[in-house]
């Protein structure tokens, strides 16, 4: 008779399992880091320098959150790699939570496979490896979904961590807050018509995290500059969108001459494009006082145009949303010479200058982001459409959990397009930063659907053959 094998202690099994899961997380994070590592430096954008300037020089910059600037400052050594690593690791953590709450946790191969898919078929690694707060649009959306519908499946530290992601993300970019508010409103509306959803919905922590995000910005400005105030610039961005749509010109034509409107005397010199008006040292923008000094006049024209042309504004808002949904080229403006960001980094972190200028992004010829877009754009468009189709199909099949998940992600994509298209202007960067969530959601949907299908087939065979 063979001797009985000694039982493996449960603690040893748990330790081994935790080691495998940690290794899978490290591999997944490495996959998302890969493009930045190959580049030789985290990716930069025009706005990166503004965030750094706000934090290091203790100033409030229009449209540049001090909160994200402080994050860059904390992770500036060595070479801003801690920031890129943190952003990629947060992606892996939240993707792991999504797998777990959909009964797919504890399978390291799935996490690695999903991250590999996202790395090679979406813009995610360029977003997570970039020194910009754009990654929080997708992370904040996923975090919000988990807190709204899966609080019971989360440990308390996990729920608080997700709330922190929403708060920091919202404080880092106002669009993340606006998207969260729209998604919470949509969740509340859905719950109002479905008693089962109403019993499941948890609002207090998502609302608390949104409130924390609102307060975090002026608090950071107070600590960094001594001024308790929000980041300026929002009014100017809305004004820029109305300018490009021709609403500003129409309003001035209908209301000038008016001595109380400075722009009346300058109608013939106002740039047609929002970027030219706001960023290219526009004499007109400077004449009305810029972001802060011109806020009163710009707000007056915005409100006046909404009251004067409500239907036209609604039509243009819908058009902007639809345009934003399909504007998602990878690397929008990232091949440009980002002089402002170079100059600020040279001053505030001179030790990173050599690596920055040696990076592939700063070389000639520049990185051909169009090459990546040839794959990323059709994948993102197809996934954005298919996740909406999946929501409808799941509802028809009676798969309530998958209906809720796919519907939530569809709402997230629509909210991002509406907020960015209406309150700024459609830009490839805005939808590219979040389109990857549709691919991740479809991956989970497909695996979950496949598992349910196989389980149903096994049940039918058992019933048939006993």
Coordinates of C-alpha atoms in Angstrom, one line a residue:
X1 CA 0.0 0.0 0.0
X2 CA 1.3 3.4 -0.9
X3 CA 1.9 5.9 1.9
X4 CA -0.6 8.8 2.1
X5 CA 0.8 12.0 0.8
X6 CA 1.1 14.8 3.4
X7 CA -1.5 17.5 3.0
X8 CA -0.2 20.8 1.7
X9 CA -0.9 23.5 4.3
X10 CA -3.6 25.9 3.3
X11 CA -1.4 28.9 4.1
X12 CA 1.2 27.6 1.7
X13 CA -1.4 27.3 -1.0
X14 CA -2.6 30.8 -0.3
X15 CA 0.9 32.1 -0.5
X16 CA 1.6 30.3 -3.8
X17 CA -1.6 31.6 -5.2
X18 CA -0.9 35.2 -4.1
X19 CA 2.6 34.9 -5.7
X20 CA 1.2 33.8 -9.0
X21 CA -1.4 36.6 -9.0
X22 CA 1.2 39.2 -8.1
X23 CA 3.4 37.9 -10.9
X24 CA 0.5 38.2 -13.4
X25 CA 0.0 41.8 -12.2
X26 CA 3.6 42.6 -12.7
X27 CA 3.6 41.1 -16.2
X28 CA 0.4 42.9 -17.1
X29 CA 1.9 46.2 -15.9
X30 CA 5.0 45.6 -17.9
X31 CA 2.9 45.1 -21.0
X32 CA 1.2 48.4 -20.6
X33 CA 4.6 50.1 -19.9
X34 CA 6.2 48.6 -23.0
X35 CA 5.6 51.5 -25.5
X36 CA 7.0 54.1 -23.0
X37 CA 10.0 51.9 -22.2
X38 CA 10.7 51.5 -25.9
X39 CA 10.3 55.2 -26.3
X40 CA 12.9 55.7 -23.6
X41 CA 10.9 58.2 -21.6
X42 CA 7.2 58.6 -20.6
X43 CA 5.2 60.2 -23.4
X44 CA 4.8 64.0 -23.4
X45 CA 2.1 66.4 -24.5
X46 CA 1.7 70.1 -24.9
X47 CA 0.0 70.4 -21.6
X48 CA 2.6 68.5 -19.6
X49 CA 4.7 71.5 -19.0
X50 CA 1.7 73.5 -17.7
X51 CA 1.0 70.9 -15.0
X52 CA 4.6 70.9 -14.0
X53 CA 4.8 74.7 -14.0
X54 CA 1.7 74.9 -11.7
X55 CA 3.2 72.5 -9.1
X56 CA 6.9 73.5 -9.1
X57 CA 6.4 77.3 -9.4
X58 CA 3.4 77.6 -7.2
X59 CA 1.1 79.2 -9.7
X60 CA -2.5 78.5 -10.8
X61 CA -2.5 77.8 -14.6
X62 CA -5.7 78.0 -16.7
X63 CA -6.8 74.5 -17.5
X64 CA -3.9 72.9 -15.8
X65 CA -4.7 71.1 -12.5
X66 CA -2.4 71.6 -9.6
X67 CA -3.4 68.2 -8.3
X68 CA -2.0 66.4 -11.3
X69 CA 1.0 68.7 -11.3
X70 CA 1.8 67.7 -7.7
X71 CA 1.5 64.0 -8.8
X72 CA 4.1 64.7 -11.5
X73 CA 6.3 66.5 -8.9
X74 CA 6.1 63.6 -6.5
X75 CA 7.0 61.1 -9.2
X76 CA 9.5 63.2 -11.1
X77 CA 12.6 61.1 -10.0
X78 CA 13.9 59.2 -11.7
X79 CA 12.8 60.5 -15.0
X80 CA 9.0 60.6 -14.2
X81 CA 8.9 56.8 -14.4
X82 CA 7.1 56.4 -11.1
X83 CA 4.1 58.3 -12.6
X84 CA 4.0 56.1 -15.7
X85 CA 4.4 53.0 -13.5
X86 CA 1.6 54.1 -11.1
X87 CA -0.8 54.8 -14.0
X88 CA -0.2 51.5 -15.6
X89 CA -0.5 49.6 -12.3
X90 CA -3.8 51.3 -11.5
X91 CA -5.1 50.1 -14.9
X92 CA -4.1 46.5 -14.0
X93 CA -5.6 46.7 -10.5
X94 CA -8.9 48.0 -11.8
X95 CA -9.0 45.5 -14.7
X96 CA -8.3 42.7 -12.1
X97 CA -11.2 43.9 -10.0
X98 CA -13.5 43.9 -13.0
X99 CA -12.6 40.3 -13.8
X100 CA -13.2 39.3 -10.2
X101 CA -16.7 40.9 -9.8
X102 CA -17.7 39.2 -13.0
X103 CA -16.7 35.8 -11.6
X104 CA -13.5 35.7 -13.6
X105 CA -11.0 36.4 -10.8
X106 CA -8.1 34.2 -9.7
X107 CA -7.2 33.4 -13.4
X108 CA -3.9 35.1 -14.0
X109 CA -3.9 34.1 -17.7
X110 CA -7.1 36.1 -18.3
X111 CA -5.6 39.3 -16.8
X112 CA -2.4 38.9 -18.8
X113 CA -4.3 38.1 -22.0
X114 CA -6.6 41.1 -21.6
X115 CA -3.7 43.5 -21.0
X116 CA -1.8 42.0 -24.0
X117 CA -4.9 42.6 -26.1
X118 CA -5.2 46.2 -24.9
X119 CA -1.5 46.9 -25.3
X120 CA -1.3 45.8 -28.9
X121 CA -4.7 46.8 -30.2
X122 CA -5.6 50.0 -28.4
X123 CA -4.2 53.4 -27.5
X124 CA -4.2 52.5 -23.8
X125 CA -0.4 52.1 -23.3
X126 CA 0.2 55.4 -24.9
X127 CA -2.4 57.0 -22.6
X128 CA -1.2 55.2 -19.4
X129 CA 2.4 55.9 -20.2
X130 CA 1.9 59.6 -20.9
X131 CA 2.5 62.4 -18.4
X132 CA -1.1 63.6 -18.7
X133 CA -4.3 63.0 -16.5
X134 CA -6.1 61.5 -19.5
X135 CA -5.9 58.0 -18.1
X136 CA -8.3 58.9 -15.3
X137 CA -11.2 59.2 -17.8
X138 CA -11.3 55.5 -18.3
X139 CA -10.1 54.5 -14.9
X140 CA -12.6 56.8 -13.2
X141 CA -15.4 55.4 -15.3
X142 CA -14.6 51.8 -14.4
X143 CA -14.1 52.8 -10.8
X144 CA -17.5 54.4 -10.7
X145 CA -19.2 51.4 -12.3
X146 CA -17.7 49.2 -9.5
X147 CA -18.8 51.5 -6.7
X148 CA -22.3 52.0 -8.1
X149 CA -23.1 48.3 -8.7
X150 CA -20.5 46.1 -7.0
X151 CA -19.8 47.6 -3.6
X152 CA -20.9 44.4 -2.0
X153 CA -18.2 42.5 -4.0
X154 CA -15.4 44.8 -2.9
X155 CA -13.3 44.9 0.3
X156 CA -13.4 48.2 2.1
X157 CA -9.8 49.2 1.2
X158 CA -10.6 48.5 -2.5
X159 CA -13.8 50.6 -2.4
X160 CA -11.9 53.5 -0.7
X161 CA -9.1 53.1 -3.3
X162 CA -11.6 53.3 -6.2
X163 CA -13.1 56.4 -4.5
X164 CA -9.7 57.9 -4.4
X165 CA -9.1 57.3 -8.1
X166 CA -12.4 59.1 -8.9
X167 CA -11.5 62.0 -6.6
X168 CA -7.9 62.4 -7.8
X169 CA -9.0 61.9 -11.4
X170 CA -11.8 64.5 -11.1
X171 CA -9.5 67.0 -9.5
X172 CA -6.9 66.4 -12.2
X173 CA -9.2 67.1 -15.1
X174 CA -12.7 68.7 -14.8
X175 CA -14.1 66.5 -17.6
X176 CA -13.7 63.4 -15.4
X177 CA -15.9 65.0 -12.8
X178 CA -18.5 65.9 -15.4
X179 CA -18.5 62.4 -16.9
X180 CA -18.9 60.9 -13.4
X181 CA -21.9 63.2 -12.7
X182 CA -23.6 62.2 -16.0
X183 CA -23.0 58.5 -15.3
X184 CA -24.3 58.7 -11.7
X185 CA -27.4 60.5 -13.1
X186 CA -27.9 57.8 -15.7
X187 CA -27.6 55.1 -13.0
X188 CA -30.1 56.8 -10.8
X189 CA -32.5 57.1 -13.7
X190 CA -32.1 53.4 -14.6
X191 CA -32.7 52.4 -10.9
X192 CA -35.8 54.6 -10.8
X193 CA -37.5 52.3 -13.4
X194 CA -36.1 49.0 -12.1
X195 CA -36.7 47.9 -8.5
X196 CA -33.9 45.3 -8.7
X197 CA -31.4 47.9 -9.7
X198 CA -32.7 50.3 -7.1
X199 CA -32.0 47.8 -4.3
X200 CA -28.5 47.2 -5.7
X201 CA -27.5 50.8 -6.4
X202 CA -25.0 52.4 -4.0
X203 CA -24.7 56.1 -4.3
X204 CA -23.1 57.5 -1.2
X205 CA -19.4 56.6 -1.9
X206 CA -19.6 57.6 -5.6
X207 CA -21.2 61.0 -4.6
X208 CA -18.7 61.4 -1.8
X209 CA -15.8 60.8 -4.2
X210 CA -17.2 63.3 -6.7
X211 CA -17.5 65.9 -3.9
X212 CA -14.0 65.1 -2.8
X213 CA -12.8 65.8 -6.3
X214 CA -14.5 69.1 -6.4
X215 CA -12.9 70.2 -3.1
X216 CA -9.5 68.7 -3.8
X217 CA -8.7 71.2 -6.6
X218 CA -9.1 74.5 -4.6
X219 CA -7.5 72.8 -1.5
X220 CA -4.4 71.9 -3.6
X221 CA -4.3 75.4 -4.9
X222 CA -4.5 76.8 -1.4
X223 CA -1.6 74.6 -0.2
X224 CA 0.5 75.3 -3.3
X225 CA -0.3 79.0 -3.9
X226 CA -2.1 80.3 -0.9
X227 CA -5.3 80.8 -3.0
X228 CA -8.4 78.8 -2.4
X229 CA -9.9 78.8 -5.9
X230 CA -10.8 76.4 -8.7
X231 CA -8.6 76.0 -11.8
X232 CA -9.7 78.7 -14.3
X233 CA -10.4 78.2 -17.9
X234 CA -13.6 76.3 -18.3
X235 CA -15.6 79.2 -19.5
X236 CA -13.0 79.9 -22.2
X237 CA -13.1 76.4 -23.5
X238 CA -16.9 76.5 -23.9
X239 CA -16.6 79.9 -25.6
X240 CA -14.0 78.4 -28.0
X241 CA -16.4 75.7 -29.1
X242 CA -19.2 78.3 -29.7
X243 CA -16.7 80.4 -31.6
X244 CA -15.8 77.5 -34.0
X245 CA -19.5 76.7 -34.5
X246 CA -20.2 80.3 -35.5
X247 CA -22.5 81.1 -32.6
X248 CA -20.3 83.8 -31.2
X249 CA -20.1 85.6 -34.6
X250 CA -23.9 85.3 -34.9
X251 CA -24.5 86.7 -31.4
X252 CA -22.2 89.6 -32.0
X253 CA -23.8 90.4 -35.3
X254 CA -27.2 90.5 -33.6
X255 CA -26.1 92.5 -30.5
X256 CA -23.4 94.9 -31.7
X257 CA -22.7 97.7 -31.4
X258 CA -22.7 97.5 -27.6
X259 CA -20.1 99.5 -25.7
X260 CA -20.3 97.0 -22.8
X261 CA -18.9 94.2 -25.1
X262 CA -15.2 94.6 -25.9
X263 CA -15.5 92.1 -28.7
X264 CA -17.9 94.3 -30.7
X265 CA -15.1 96.6 -31.7
X266 CA -12.9 93.6 -32.6
X267 CA -15.3 91.4 -34.6
X268 CA -13.3 91.5 -37.8
X269 CA -10.2 90.3 -36.0
X270 CA -11.5 87.3 -33.9
X271 CA -9.7 84.1 -34.9
X272 CA -12.0 81.5 -36.4
X273 CA -10.5 78.5 -34.6
X274 CA -10.7 78.0 -30.8
X275 CA -7.0 77.0 -30.6
X276 CA -5.9 80.1 -32.4
X277 CA -8.1 82.2 -30.1
X278 CA -7.0 80.6 -26.8
X279 CA -3.4 79.6 -27.3
X280 CA -1.7 81.5 -30.1
X281 CA -1.1 84.7 -28.3
X282 CA -4.3 86.1 -29.7
X283 CA -4.5 89.9 -29.5
X284 CA -8.3 89.6 -29.2
X285 CA -8.2 87.1 -26.3
X286 CA -5.6 89.3 -24.5
X287 CA -7.7 92.4 -25.1
X288 CA -10.7 91.0 -23.2
X289 CA -8.5 89.9 -20.3
X290 CA -7.6 86.3 -21.1
X291 CA -8.8 83.3 -19.2
X292 CA -9.7 85.1 -16.0
X293 CA -10.2 88.8 -17.0
X294 CA -12.3 87.8 -20.0
X295 CA -14.5 85.3 -18.1
X296 CA -17.3 87.8 -17.5
X297 CA -17.7 88.8 -21.1
X298 CA -17.3 85.2 -22.4
X299 CA -19.9 83.9 -19.9
X300 CA -22.3 86.7 -20.9
X301 CA -22.1 85.7 -24.6
X302 CA -22.4 82.0 -23.8
X303 CA -25.5 82.5 -21.7
X304 CA -26.9 85.0 -24.2
X305 CA -26.4 82.7 -27.1
X306 CA -28.1 79.8 -25.2
X307 CA -31.1 82.0 -24.6
X308 CA -31.2 83.5 -28.1
X309 CA -30.6 80.3 -30.1
X310 CA -31.7 77.3 -28.0
X311 CA -32.5 74.9 -30.8
X312 CA -29.4 75.8 -32.8
X313 CA -27.3 75.2 -29.7
X314 CA -29.0 71.8 -29.1
X315 CA -28.3 70.8 -32.7
X316 CA -24.7 71.8 -32.5
X317 CA -24.3 70.0 -29.1
X318 CA -25.6 66.8 -30.6
X319 CA -23.3 67.2 -33.7
X320 CA -20.3 67.8 -31.4
X321 CA -21.1 64.7 -29.4
X322 CA -21.4 62.5 -32.6
X323 CA -18.2 64.0 -34.0
X324 CA -16.3 63.3 -30.8
X325 CA -17.5 59.7 -30.7
X326 CA -15.6 58.9 -33.9
X327 CA -12.6 61.2 -33.4
X328 CA -10.1 58.9 -31.8
X329 CA -6.8 58.8 -33.7
X330 CA -3.9 57.7 -31.5
X331 CA -1.2 60.2 -30.6
X332 CA -3.1 63.4 -31.3
X333 CA -0.5 66.2 -31.6
X334 CA 2.1 64.0 -29.9
X335 CA 4.5 64.1 -32.9
X336 CA 4.7 67.9 -32.6
X337 CA 7.7 69.7 -31.1
X338 CA 6.5 70.2 -27.6
X339 CA 8.7 73.2 -26.8
X340 CA 6.9 74.4 -23.7
X341 CA 7.1 71.0 -22.0
X342 CA 10.8 70.6 -22.9
X343 CA 11.6 74.0 -21.5
X344 CA 9.7 73.4 -18.2
X345 CA 11.3 70.0 -17.7
X346 CA 14.8 71.4 -18.3
X347 CA 14.2 73.9 -15.5
X348 CA 12.3 72.0 -12.9
X349 CA 13.9 68.5 -13.4
X350 CA 17.2 69.1 -15.2
X351 CA 18.3 65.5 -14.4
X352 CA 15.6 64.2 -16.8
X353 CA 16.6 66.4 -19.7
X354 CA 19.0 64.1 -21.4
X355 CA 16.7 61.1 -21.3
X356 CA 13.8 63.3 -22.5
X357 CA 15.6 64.6 -25.5
X358 CA 17.0 61.2 -26.4
X359 CA 13.6 59.6 -26.3
X360 CA 12.1 58.3 -29.6
X361 CA 9.3 60.8 -29.4
X362 CA 11.7 63.7 -29.6
X363 CA 13.7 62.3 -32.6
X364 CA 13.5 62.8 -36.3
X365 CA 11.6 61.4 -38.0
X366 CA 8.9 61.6 -35.3
X367 CA 6.9 58.5 -34.2
X368 CA 4.4 57.6 -36.8
X369 CA 1.3 57.5 -34.7
X370 CA -0.8 57.1 -37.9
X371 CA 0.8 53.6 -38.2
X372 CA -0.8 52.6 -34.9
X373 CA -4.1 54.3 -35.7
X374 CA -4.6 52.1 -38.7
X375 CA -5.2 49.3 -36.1
X376 CA -6.4 51.3 -33.1
X377 CA -9.1 53.3 -34.8
X378 CA -11.1 50.4 -36.4
X379 CA -10.7 48.4 -33.2
X380 CA -12.0 51.3 -31.1
X381 CA -14.9 52.1 -33.5
X382 CA -15.9 48.4 -33.7
X383 CA -15.7 47.9 -30.0
X384 CA -17.7 51.1 -29.2
X385 CA -20.5 49.9 -31.5
X386 CA -20.3 46.3 -30.4
X387 CA -20.5 47.1 -26.7
X388 CA -23.8 48.9 -27.3
X389 CA -25.0 45.9 -29.4
X390 CA -23.9 43.6 -26.6
X391 CA -26.1 45.6 -24.1
X392 CA -29.1 45.1 -26.3
X393 CA -28.4 41.4 -27.0
X394 CA -27.8 40.7 -23.3
X395 CA -31.1 42.3 -22.4
X396 CA -32.9 40.2 -25.0
X397 CA -31.2 37.0 -23.6
X398 CA -32.1 37.9 -20.1
X399 CA -28.5 38.3 -18.9
X400 CA -29.1 41.1 -16.4
X401 CA -25.5 41.4 -15.2
X402 CA -24.0 41.7 -18.6
X403 CA -26.8 44.1 -19.7
X404 CA -25.8 46.3 -16.8
X405 CA -22.1 46.1 -17.5
X406 CA -22.3 46.7 -21.3
X407 CA -24.9 49.5 -20.8
X408 CA -22.8 51.2 -18.2
X409 CA -19.7 51.2 -20.5
X410 CA -21.9 52.5 -23.4
X411 CA -23.1 55.3 -21.2
X412 CA -19.4 56.1 -20.2
X413 CA -18.4 56.4 -23.8
X414 CA -21.4 58.7 -24.6
X415 CA -20.8 60.8 -21.6
X416 CA -17.1 61.3 -22.5
X417 CA -18.1 62.3 -26.0
X418 CA -20.8 64.7 -24.8
X419 CA -18.6 66.4 -22.2
X420 CA -15.6 66.8 -24.4
X421 CA -17.4 67.6 -27.6
X422 CA -19.9 70.1 -26.1
X423 CA -17.8 71.8 -23.5
X424 CA -14.6 72.0 -25.5
X425 CA -14.3 70.9 -29.1
X426 CA -14.0 67.4 -30.6
X427 CA -10.4 66.3 -30.6
X428 CA -8.9 62.9 -31.4
X429 CA -7.2 62.8 -28.0
X430 CA -10.4 63.0 -26.0
X431 CA -12.1 59.8 -27.3
X432 CA -8.8 58.0 -27.9
X433 CA -8.1 58.3 -24.1
X434 CA -11.2 56.3 -23.2
X435 CA -12.1 54.0 -26.2
X436 CA -10.0 51.2 -24.7
X437 CA -12.7 50.6 -22.1
X438 CA -15.0 49.2 -24.8
X439 CA -12.3 46.7 -25.8
X440 CA -11.8 45.7 -22.2
X441 CA -15.5 45.4 -21.6
X442 CA -16.0 43.3 -24.7
X443 CA -13.2 40.9 -23.6
X444 CA -15.0 40.4 -20.2
X445 CA -18.4 40.1 -21.9
X446 CA -17.1 37.5 -24.4
X447 CA -15.3 35.4 -21.7
X448 CA -18.3 35.6 -19.3
X449 CA -20.7 34.7 -22.1
X450 CA -18.6 31.8 -23.2
X451 CA -18.4 30.5 -19.6
X452 CA -22.2 30.7 -19.2
X453 CA -22.7 29.0 -22.6
X454 CA -20.4 26.1 -21.7
X455 CA -22.0 25.8 -18.2
X456 CA -25.4 25.6 -19.8
X457 CA -24.3 22.9 -22.3
X458 CA -22.9 20.8 -19.5
X459 CA -26.1 21.2 -17.5
X460 CA -28.1 20.0 -20.6
X461 CA -25.8 17.0 -21.1
X462 CA -26.1 16.0 -17.5
X463 CA -29.9 16.3 -17.6
X464 CA -30.0 14.3 -20.8
X465 CA -27.6 11.4 -19.9
X466 CA -27.8 11.5 -16.1

